[in-house]
PDB file of C-alpha atoms in Angstrom:
ATOM      1  CA  MET A   1      24.724  75.383  99.711  1.00 43.00           C
ATOM      2  CA  MET A   2      22.203  73.298  97.780  1.00 46.00           C
ATOM      3  CA  ALA A   3      21.202  71.337 100.874  1.00 49.00           C
ATOM      4  CA  ASN A   4      20.463  74.569 102.719  1.00 54.00           C
ATOM      5  CA  LEU A   5      18.684  75.974  99.673  1.00 53.00           C
ATOM      6  CA  PHE A   6      16.287  73.047  99.312  1.00 54.00           C
ATOM      7  CA  SER A   7      15.766  72.748 103.065  1.00 56.00           C
ATOM      8  CA  SER A   8      13.054  75.410 102.745  1.00 55.00           C
ATOM      9  CA  PHE A   9      10.964  72.762 100.960  1.00 58.00           C
ATOM     10  CA  ASP A  10      11.719  69.996 103.468  1.00 60.00           C
ATOM     11  CA  PRO A  11       8.516  69.041 105.347  1.00 57.00           C
ATOM     12  CA  LEU A  12      10.591  67.408 108.097  1.00 59.00           C
ATOM     13  CA  SER A  13      12.338  70.586 109.253  1.00 57.00           C
ATOM     14  CA  SER A  14      11.237  71.697 112.699  1.00 56.00           C
ATOM     15  CA  PHE A  15      11.221  74.583 115.151  1.00 59.00           C
ATOM     16  CA  GLY A  16      12.784  73.204 118.297  1.00 57.00           C
ATOM     17  CA  ASN A  17      11.089  69.860 118.879  1.00 60.00           C
ATOM     18  CA  LEU A  18       7.914  70.814 117.002  1.00 60.00           C
ATOM     19  CA  SER A  19       7.377  70.198 113.291  1.00 62.00           C
ATOM     20  CA  LEU A  20       5.358  73.234 112.224  1.00 65.00           C
ATOM     21  CA  ASN A  21       5.699  73.194 108.438  1.00 68.00           C
ATOM     22  CA  TRP A  22       2.360  71.557 107.661  1.00 71.00           C
ATOM     23  CA  ALA A  23       0.580  73.714 110.242  1.00 72.00           C
ATOM     24  CA  SER A  24       0.067  76.354 107.539  1.00 70.00           C
ATOM     25  CA  THR A  25      -2.251  74.107 105.507  1.00 74.00           C
ATOM     26  CA  PRO A  26      -5.239  73.851 107.932  1.00 74.00           C
ATOM     27  CA  LEU A  27      -5.077  77.543 108.861  1.00 70.00           C
ATOM     28  CA  ALA A  28      -7.967  78.287 106.479  1.00 65.00           C
ATOM     29  CA  ILE A  29     -10.317  76.489 108.864  1.00 67.00           C
ATOM     30  CA  MET A  30      -9.623  79.163 111.482  1.00 69.00           C
ATOM     31  CA  TYR A  31     -10.846  81.907 109.143  1.00 64.00           C
ATOM     32  CA  LEU A  32     -14.034  80.211 107.930  1.00 61.00           C
ATOM     33  CA  PRO A  33     -16.458  80.738 110.865  1.00 59.00           C
ATOM     34  CA  TRP A  34     -16.385  84.550 110.779  1.00 62.00           C
ATOM     35  CA  MET A  35     -17.919  84.494 107.286  1.00 60.00           C
ATOM     36  CA  PHE A  36     -21.156  83.162 108.760  1.00 58.00           C
ATOM     37  CA  TRP A  37     -21.694  85.851 111.389  1.00 59.00           C
ATOM     38  CA  ALA A  38     -19.403  88.848 110.836  1.00 63.00           C
ATOM     39  CA  MET A  39     -20.378  91.893 108.789  1.00 66.00           C
ATOM     40  CA  PRO A  40     -19.323  91.270 105.148  1.00 68.00           C
ATOM     41  CA  SER A  41     -16.218  93.243 104.327  1.00 70.00           C
ATOM     42  CA  ARG A  42     -15.001  94.385 100.929  1.00 76.00           C
ATOM     43  CA  ALA A  43     -12.496  91.539 100.871  1.00 72.00           C
ATOM     44  CA  PHE A  44     -15.266  89.024 101.543  1.00 76.00           C
ATOM     45  CA  LEU A  45     -17.482  90.571  98.843  1.00 79.00           C
ATOM     46  CA  ALA A  46     -14.581  90.461  96.382  1.00 81.00           C
ATOM     47  CA  TRP A  47     -14.014  86.800  97.271  1.00 81.00           C
ATOM     48  CA  SER A  48     -17.719  86.076  96.746  1.00 82.00           C
ATOM     49  CA  HIS A  49     -17.650  87.702  93.300  1.00 86.00           C
ATOM     50  CA  LEU A  50     -14.539  85.683  92.426  1.00 86.00           C
ATOM     51  CA  MET A  51     -16.177  82.426  93.510  1.00 86.00           C
ATOM     52  CA  THR A  52     -19.337  83.259  91.537  1.00 87.00           C
ATOM     53  CA  ALA A  53     -17.321  83.983  88.388  1.00 88.00           C
ATOM     54  CA  LEU A  54     -15.332  80.787  88.899  1.00 88.00           C
ATOM     55  CA  HIS A  55     -18.552  78.821  89.351  1.00 87.00           C
ATOM     56  CA  GLN A  56     -19.903  80.129  86.040  1.00 87.00           C
ATOM     57  CA  GLU A  57     -16.633  79.280  84.300  1.00 86.00           C
ATOM     58  CA  LEU A  58     -16.345  75.761  85.679  1.00 86.00           C
ATOM     59  CA  LYS A  59     -20.030  75.072  85.075  1.00 86.00           C
ATOM     60  CA  ILE A  60     -19.424  75.518  81.347  1.00 84.00           C
ATOM     61  CA  LEU A  61     -16.492  73.089  81.461  1.00 81.00           C
ATOM     62  CA  LEU A  62     -18.328  70.516  83.561  1.00 81.00           C
ATOM     63  CA  GLY A  63     -21.526  70.611  81.526  1.00 73.00           C
ATOM     64  CA  PRO A  64     -25.185  70.555  82.564  1.00 70.00           C
ATOM     65  CA  THR A  65     -25.087  66.989  83.911  1.00 64.00           C
ATOM     66  CA  SER A  66     -23.522  68.015  87.250  1.00 67.00           C
ATOM     67  CA  PRO A  67     -25.021  71.347  88.391  1.00 67.00           C
ATOM     68  CA  GLY A  68     -23.469  71.176  91.878  1.00 72.00           C
ATOM     69  CA  GLY A  69     -20.249  69.512  90.831  1.00 79.00           C
ATOM     70  CA  THR A  70     -18.361  72.797  90.681  1.00 85.00           C
ATOM     71  CA  LEU A  71     -18.383  73.147  94.474  1.00 86.00           C
ATOM     72  CA  ILE A  72     -15.551  70.674  95.024  1.00 88.00           C
ATOM     73  CA  PHE A  73     -13.393  72.349  92.366  1.00 90.00           C
ATOM     74  CA  ILE A  74     -14.082  75.825  93.758  1.00 89.00           C
ATOM     75  CA  SER A  75     -13.045  74.550  97.194  1.00 87.00           C
ATOM     76  CA  LEU A  76      -9.937  73.032  95.615  1.00 90.00           C
ATOM     77  CA  PHE A  77      -9.115  76.366  93.994  1.00 91.00           C
ATOM     78  CA  GLY A  78      -9.492  78.198  97.309  1.00 87.00           C
ATOM     79  CA  LEU A  79      -7.347  75.692  99.226  1.00 88.00           C
ATOM     80  CA  ILE A  80      -4.508  75.772  96.696  1.00 91.00           C
ATOM     81  CA  MET A  81      -4.533  79.549  96.341  1.00 89.00           C
ATOM     82  CA  PHE A  82      -4.589  80.025 100.124  1.00 86.00           C
ATOM     83  CA  ASN A  83      -1.532  77.767 100.506  1.00 87.00           C
ATOM     84  CA  ASN A  84       0.250  79.414  97.577  1.00 88.00           C
ATOM     85  CA  PHE A  85      -0.121  82.859  99.096  1.00 87.00           C
ATOM     86  CA  LEU A  86       0.851  81.624 102.562  1.00 83.00           C
ATOM     87  CA  GLY A  87       4.079  80.331 101.060  1.00 82.00           C
ATOM     88  CA  LEU A  88       5.004  83.878 100.024  1.00 84.00           C
ATOM     89  CA  MET A  89       5.135  84.892 103.683  1.00 81.00           C
ATOM     90  CA  PRO A  90       8.498  84.661 105.479  1.00 76.00           C
ATOM     91  CA  TYR A  91       9.246  81.441 107.382  1.00 73.00           C
ATOM     92  CA  ILE A  92       6.049  79.678 106.238  1.00 76.00           C
ATOM     93  CA  PHE A  93       6.355  76.351 104.452  1.00 77.00           C
ATOM     94  CA  THR A  94       4.513  76.140 101.118  1.00 82.00           C
ATOM     95  CA  GLY A  95       2.498  72.930 101.235  1.00 82.00           C
ATOM     96  CA  THR A  96       1.740  73.046  97.508  1.00 86.00           C
ATOM     97  CA  SER A  97       5.464  72.941  96.680  1.00 85.00           C
ATOM     98  CA  HIS A  98       5.642  69.359  97.935  1.00 85.00           C
ATOM     99  CA  LEU A  99       4.438  66.346  95.941  1.00 86.00           C
ATOM    100  CA  VAL A 100       2.924  64.801  99.059  1.00 86.00           C
ATOM    101  CA  MET A 101       0.192  67.444  99.024  1.00 88.00           C
ATOM    102  CA  THR A 102      -0.242  67.937  95.282  1.00 91.00           C
ATOM    103  CA  LEU A 103      -0.507  64.201  94.622  1.00 91.00           C
ATOM    104  CA  SER A 104      -2.942  63.888  97.533  1.00 91.00           C
ATOM    105  CA  LEU A 105      -5.158  66.428  95.782  1.00 91.00           C
ATOM    106  CA  ALA A 106      -4.825  65.146  92.204  1.00 92.00           C
ATOM    107  CA  LEU A 107      -4.811  61.373  92.650  1.00 93.00           C
ATOM    108  CA  PRO A 108      -8.134  60.883  94.521  1.00 92.00           C
ATOM    109  CA  LEU A 109     -10.025  63.140  92.101  1.00 90.00           C
ATOM    110  CA  TRP A 110      -8.608  61.350  89.071  1.00 91.00           C
ATOM    111  CA  ALA A 111      -9.168  57.889  90.564  1.00 92.00           C
ATOM    112  CA  ALA A 112     -12.756  58.706  91.560  1.00 90.00           C
ATOM    113  CA  SER A 113     -13.620  60.020  88.092  1.00 88.00           C
ATOM    114  CA  MET A 114     -11.998  57.010  86.397  1.00 90.00           C
ATOM    115  CA  ILE A 115     -13.812  54.499  88.605  1.00 90.00           C
ATOM    116  CA  PHE A 116     -17.121  56.291  88.093  1.00 88.00           C
ATOM    117  CA  GLY A 117     -16.627  56.461  84.332  1.00 86.00           C
ATOM    118  CA  TRP A 118     -15.603  52.836  83.833  1.00 87.00           C
ATOM    119  CA  LEU A 119     -18.427  51.542  86.042  1.00 88.00           C
ATOM    120  CA  ASN A 120     -21.233  53.702  84.661  1.00 86.00           C
ATOM    121  CA  HIS A 121     -20.131  54.715  81.134  1.00 82.00           C
ATOM    122  CA  THR A 122     -17.977  51.803  80.007  1.00 84.00           C
ATOM    123  CA  LYS A 123     -18.754  52.139  76.288  1.00 84.00           C
ATOM    124  CA  HIS A 124     -18.064  55.860  76.374  1.00 81.00           C
ATOM    125  CA  MET A 125     -14.722  55.292  78.112  1.00 83.00           C
ATOM    126  CA  PHE A 126     -13.699  52.688  75.514  1.00 83.00           C
ATOM    127  CA  ALA A 127     -14.806  55.009  72.700  1.00 81.00           C
ATOM    128  CA  HIS A 128     -12.787  57.846  74.219  1.00 79.00           C
ATOM    129  CA  LEU A 129      -9.595  55.818  73.759  1.00 82.00           C
ATOM    130  CA  VAL A 130      -9.913  56.124  69.972  1.00 81.00           C
ATOM    131  CA  PRO A 131     -10.396  59.686  68.657  1.00 76.00           C
ATOM    132  CA  ALA A 132     -12.879  60.195  65.853  1.00 76.00           C
ATOM    133  CA  GLY A 133     -11.446  59.762  62.367  1.00 75.00           C
ATOM    134  CA  THR A 134      -8.517  57.567  63.427  1.00 77.00           C
ATOM    135  CA  PRO A 135      -7.408  55.152  60.659  1.00 79.00           C
ATOM    136  CA  ALA A 136      -7.867  51.452  61.453  1.00 78.00           C
ATOM    137  CA  LEU A 137      -4.120  50.775  61.285  1.00 82.00           C
ATOM    138  CA  LEU A 138      -3.389  53.405  63.935  1.00 78.00           C
ATOM    139  CA  THR A 139      -6.144  52.297  66.322  1.00 80.00           C
ATOM    140  CA  PRO A 140      -3.921  50.088  68.578  1.00 83.00           C
ATOM    141  CA  LEU A 141      -1.305  52.841  68.779  1.00 86.00           C
ATOM    142  CA  MET A 142      -3.905  55.490  69.636  1.00 86.00           C
ATOM    143  CA  VAL A 143      -5.371  53.248  72.348  1.00 85.00           C
ATOM    144  CA  LEU A 144      -1.909  52.888  73.871  1.00 89.00           C
ATOM    145  CA  ILE A 145      -1.229  56.630  73.672  1.00 88.00           C
ATOM    146  CA  GLU A 146      -4.604  57.576  75.184  1.00 87.00           C
ATOM    147  CA  THR A 147      -4.186  55.003  77.965  1.00 88.00           C
ATOM    148  CA  VAL A 148      -0.764  56.359  78.910  1.00 91.00           C
ATOM    149  CA  SER A 149      -2.126  59.912  78.687  1.00 88.00           C
ATOM    150  CA  ASN A 150      -4.931  59.064  81.108  1.00 88.00           C
ATOM    151  CA  LEU A 151      -2.605  57.287  83.537  1.00 90.00           C
ATOM    152  CA  ILE A 152      -0.122  60.163  83.832  1.00 91.00           C
ATOM    153  CA  ARG A 153      -2.750  62.865  84.369  1.00 91.00           C
ATOM    154  CA  PRO A 154      -2.546  62.973  88.191  1.00 92.00           C
ATOM    155  CA  GLY A 155       1.241  63.031  87.984  1.00 92.00           C
ATOM    156  CA  THR A 156       1.305  65.907  85.519  1.00 92.00           C
ATOM    157  CA  LEU A 157      -1.185  67.870  87.622  1.00 92.00           C
ATOM    158  CA  ALA A 158       0.861  67.342  90.781  1.00 92.00           C
ATOM    159  CA  VAL A 159       4.258  68.012  89.217  1.00 91.00           C
ATOM    160  CA  ARG A 160       3.044  71.121  87.367  1.00 92.00           C
ATOM    161  CA  LEU A 161       1.788  72.763  90.549  1.00 91.00           C
ATOM    162  CA  ALA A 162       4.762  71.754  92.701  1.00 90.00           C
ATOM    163  CA  ALA A 163       7.349  72.722  90.067  1.00 89.00           C
ATOM    164  CA  ASN A 164       5.864  76.171  89.513  1.00 89.00           C
ATOM    165  CA  MET A 165       5.775  76.846  93.242  1.00 88.00           C
ATOM    166  CA  ILE A 166       9.334  75.612  93.770  1.00 87.00           C
ATOM    167  CA  ALA A 167      10.789  77.554  90.819  1.00 85.00           C
ATOM    168  CA  GLY A 168       9.683  80.975  92.009  1.00 83.00           C
ATOM    169  CA  HIS A 169      10.623  80.318  95.628  1.00 81.00           C
ATOM    170  CA  LEU A 170      14.062  79.083  94.613  1.00 82.00           C
ATOM    171  CA  LEU A 171      14.661  82.230  92.573  1.00 83.00           C
ATOM    172  CA  LEU A 172      13.607  84.444  95.484  1.00 81.00           C
ATOM    173  CA  THR A 173      15.870  82.455  97.817  1.00 79.00           C
ATOM    174  CA  LEU A 174      18.830  82.685  95.455  1.00 80.00           C
ATOM    175  CA  LEU A 175      18.429  86.438  95.064  1.00 80.00           C
ATOM    176  CA  GLY A 176      18.014  86.901  98.808  1.00 76.00           C
ATOM    177  CA  ASN A 177      21.188  84.925  99.556  1.00 77.00           C
ATOM    178  CA  THR A 178      23.268  87.196  97.295  1.00 78.00           C
ATOM    179  CA  GLY A 179      22.292  90.371  99.149  1.00 72.00           C
ATOM    180  CA  PHE A 180      25.242  90.399 101.565  1.00 72.00           C
ATOM    181  CA  LEU A 181      27.677  89.855  98.672  1.00 74.00           C
ATOM    182  CA  LEU A 182      26.582  92.915  96.695  1.00 74.00           C
ATOM    183  CA  ALA A 183      27.754  96.467  97.006  1.00 75.00           C
ATOM    184  CA  LYS A 184      25.428  98.928  98.726  1.00 76.00           C
ATOM    185  CA  ALA A 185      24.778 100.709  95.434  1.00 78.00           C
ATOM    186  CA  LEU A 186      23.294  97.517  93.960  1.00 78.00           C
ATOM    187  CA  LEU A 187      20.971  96.754  96.873  1.00 78.00           C
ATOM    188  CA  PRO A 188      18.090  98.944  95.547  1.00 82.00           C
ATOM    189  CA  ILE A 189      18.236  97.042  92.251  1.00 83.00           C
ATOM    190  CA  LEU A 190      18.109  93.741  94.137  1.00 80.00           C
ATOM    191  CA  LEU A 191      15.156  94.877  96.249  1.00 83.00           C
ATOM    192  CA  PHE A 192      13.294  96.153  93.190  1.00 86.00           C
ATOM    193  CA  SER A 193      13.876  92.899  91.301  1.00 84.00           C
ATOM    194  CA  GLN A 194      12.656  90.895  94.298  1.00 84.00           C
ATOM    195  CA  PHE A 195       9.568  93.095  94.517  1.00 87.00           C
ATOM    196  CA  LEU A 196       8.789  92.438  90.847  1.00 89.00           C
ATOM    197  CA  LEU A 197       9.393  88.731  91.391  1.00 88.00           C
ATOM    198  CA  LEU A 198       7.022  88.768  94.351  1.00 87.00           C
ATOM    199  CA  ILE A 199       4.311  90.302  92.167  1.00 90.00           C
ATOM    200  CA  LEU A 200       4.976  87.633  89.536  1.00 90.00           C
ATOM    201  CA  GLU A 201       4.750  84.905  92.177  1.00 90.00           C
ATOM    202  CA  SER A 202       1.431  86.313  93.382  1.00 90.00           C
ATOM    203  CA  ALA A 203       0.084  86.046  89.840  1.00 92.00           C
ATOM    204  CA  VAL A 204       1.495  82.510  89.518  1.00 91.00           C
ATOM    205  CA  ALA A 205      -0.226  81.557  92.800  1.00 91.00           C
ATOM    206  CA  ILE A 206      -3.618  82.496  91.332  1.00 91.00           C
ATOM    207  CA  ILE A 207      -2.957  81.135  87.837  1.00 92.00           C
ATOM    208  CA  GLN A 208      -1.715  77.740  89.038  1.00 92.00           C
ATOM    209  CA  SER A 209      -4.726  77.396  91.353  1.00 92.00           C
ATOM    210  CA  TYR A 210      -7.049  78.069  88.433  1.00 92.00           C
ATOM    211  CA  VAL A 211      -5.141  75.724  86.091  1.00 93.00           C
ATOM    212  CA  PHE A 212      -5.302  72.893  88.634  1.00 93.00           C
ATOM    213  CA  ALA A 213      -9.039  73.385  89.218  1.00 92.00           C
ATOM    214  CA  ALA A 214      -9.842  73.826  85.506  1.00 91.00           C
ATOM    215  CA  LEU A 215      -7.896  70.758  84.380  1.00 91.00           C
ATOM    216  CA  SER A 216      -9.458  68.668  87.153  1.00 91.00           C
ATOM    217  CA  THR A 217     -12.875  69.843  85.930  1.00 90.00           C
ATOM    218  CA  LEU A 218     -12.046  68.943  82.327  1.00 88.00           C
ATOM    219  CA  TYR A 219     -10.823  65.491  83.290  1.00 88.00           C
ATOM    220  CA  THR A 220     -13.992  64.903  85.291  1.00 87.00           C
ATOM    221  CA  SER A 221     -16.261  66.151  82.489  1.00 85.00           C
ATOM    222  CA  GLU A 222     -14.829  63.539  80.100  1.00 82.00           C
ATOM    223  CA  VAL A 223     -16.421  60.664  82.051  1.00 80.00           C
ATOM    224  CA  ASN A 224     -19.951  62.131  81.937  1.00 72.00           C
TER     225      ASN A 224
END
């Protein structure tokens, strides 16, 4: 039962002899070219307004030192949200529910910001290890705590996103597997609860994309 339940998150499952799970991730590339020549639709205008609002929000977090630095985080937001929503479709593997993808997104960003900070702002990075107003006796302990906190950041980013995606999908799978065991009178209640859960998962897909992008922006802003 549990093996079959978690097999929906197994990136090695295949259709025949073809492994098609990760094929959902690069699908966004197929939808990009039409934005440059097709007539703008209401969906495209809504997406443009969302990206503009997100740019203004992330620009405040990133600060004035990197005016174009929000582009990578906006792209990250769009990629994660696209994969989150694709995972709500039947028979489509959710790439963001697997640590292979979430760590691949979080680790390079964190490593690049750390390398840049320690090479260019070494004194600032050392000063950041000791918060202002820390007593002298607690300085070694605070350095240790801040060092561990910095080292686990990519892991917490990756696990947070993957765990939130897995939790909702597992609940939907569990409810769906109990359908044939219920009486016909209870099926409308099951369908209604799954519909509400699907709405909740849609909100989680957007919120987790924003949280990932916002936290990545905050971590990057600390090195400038």
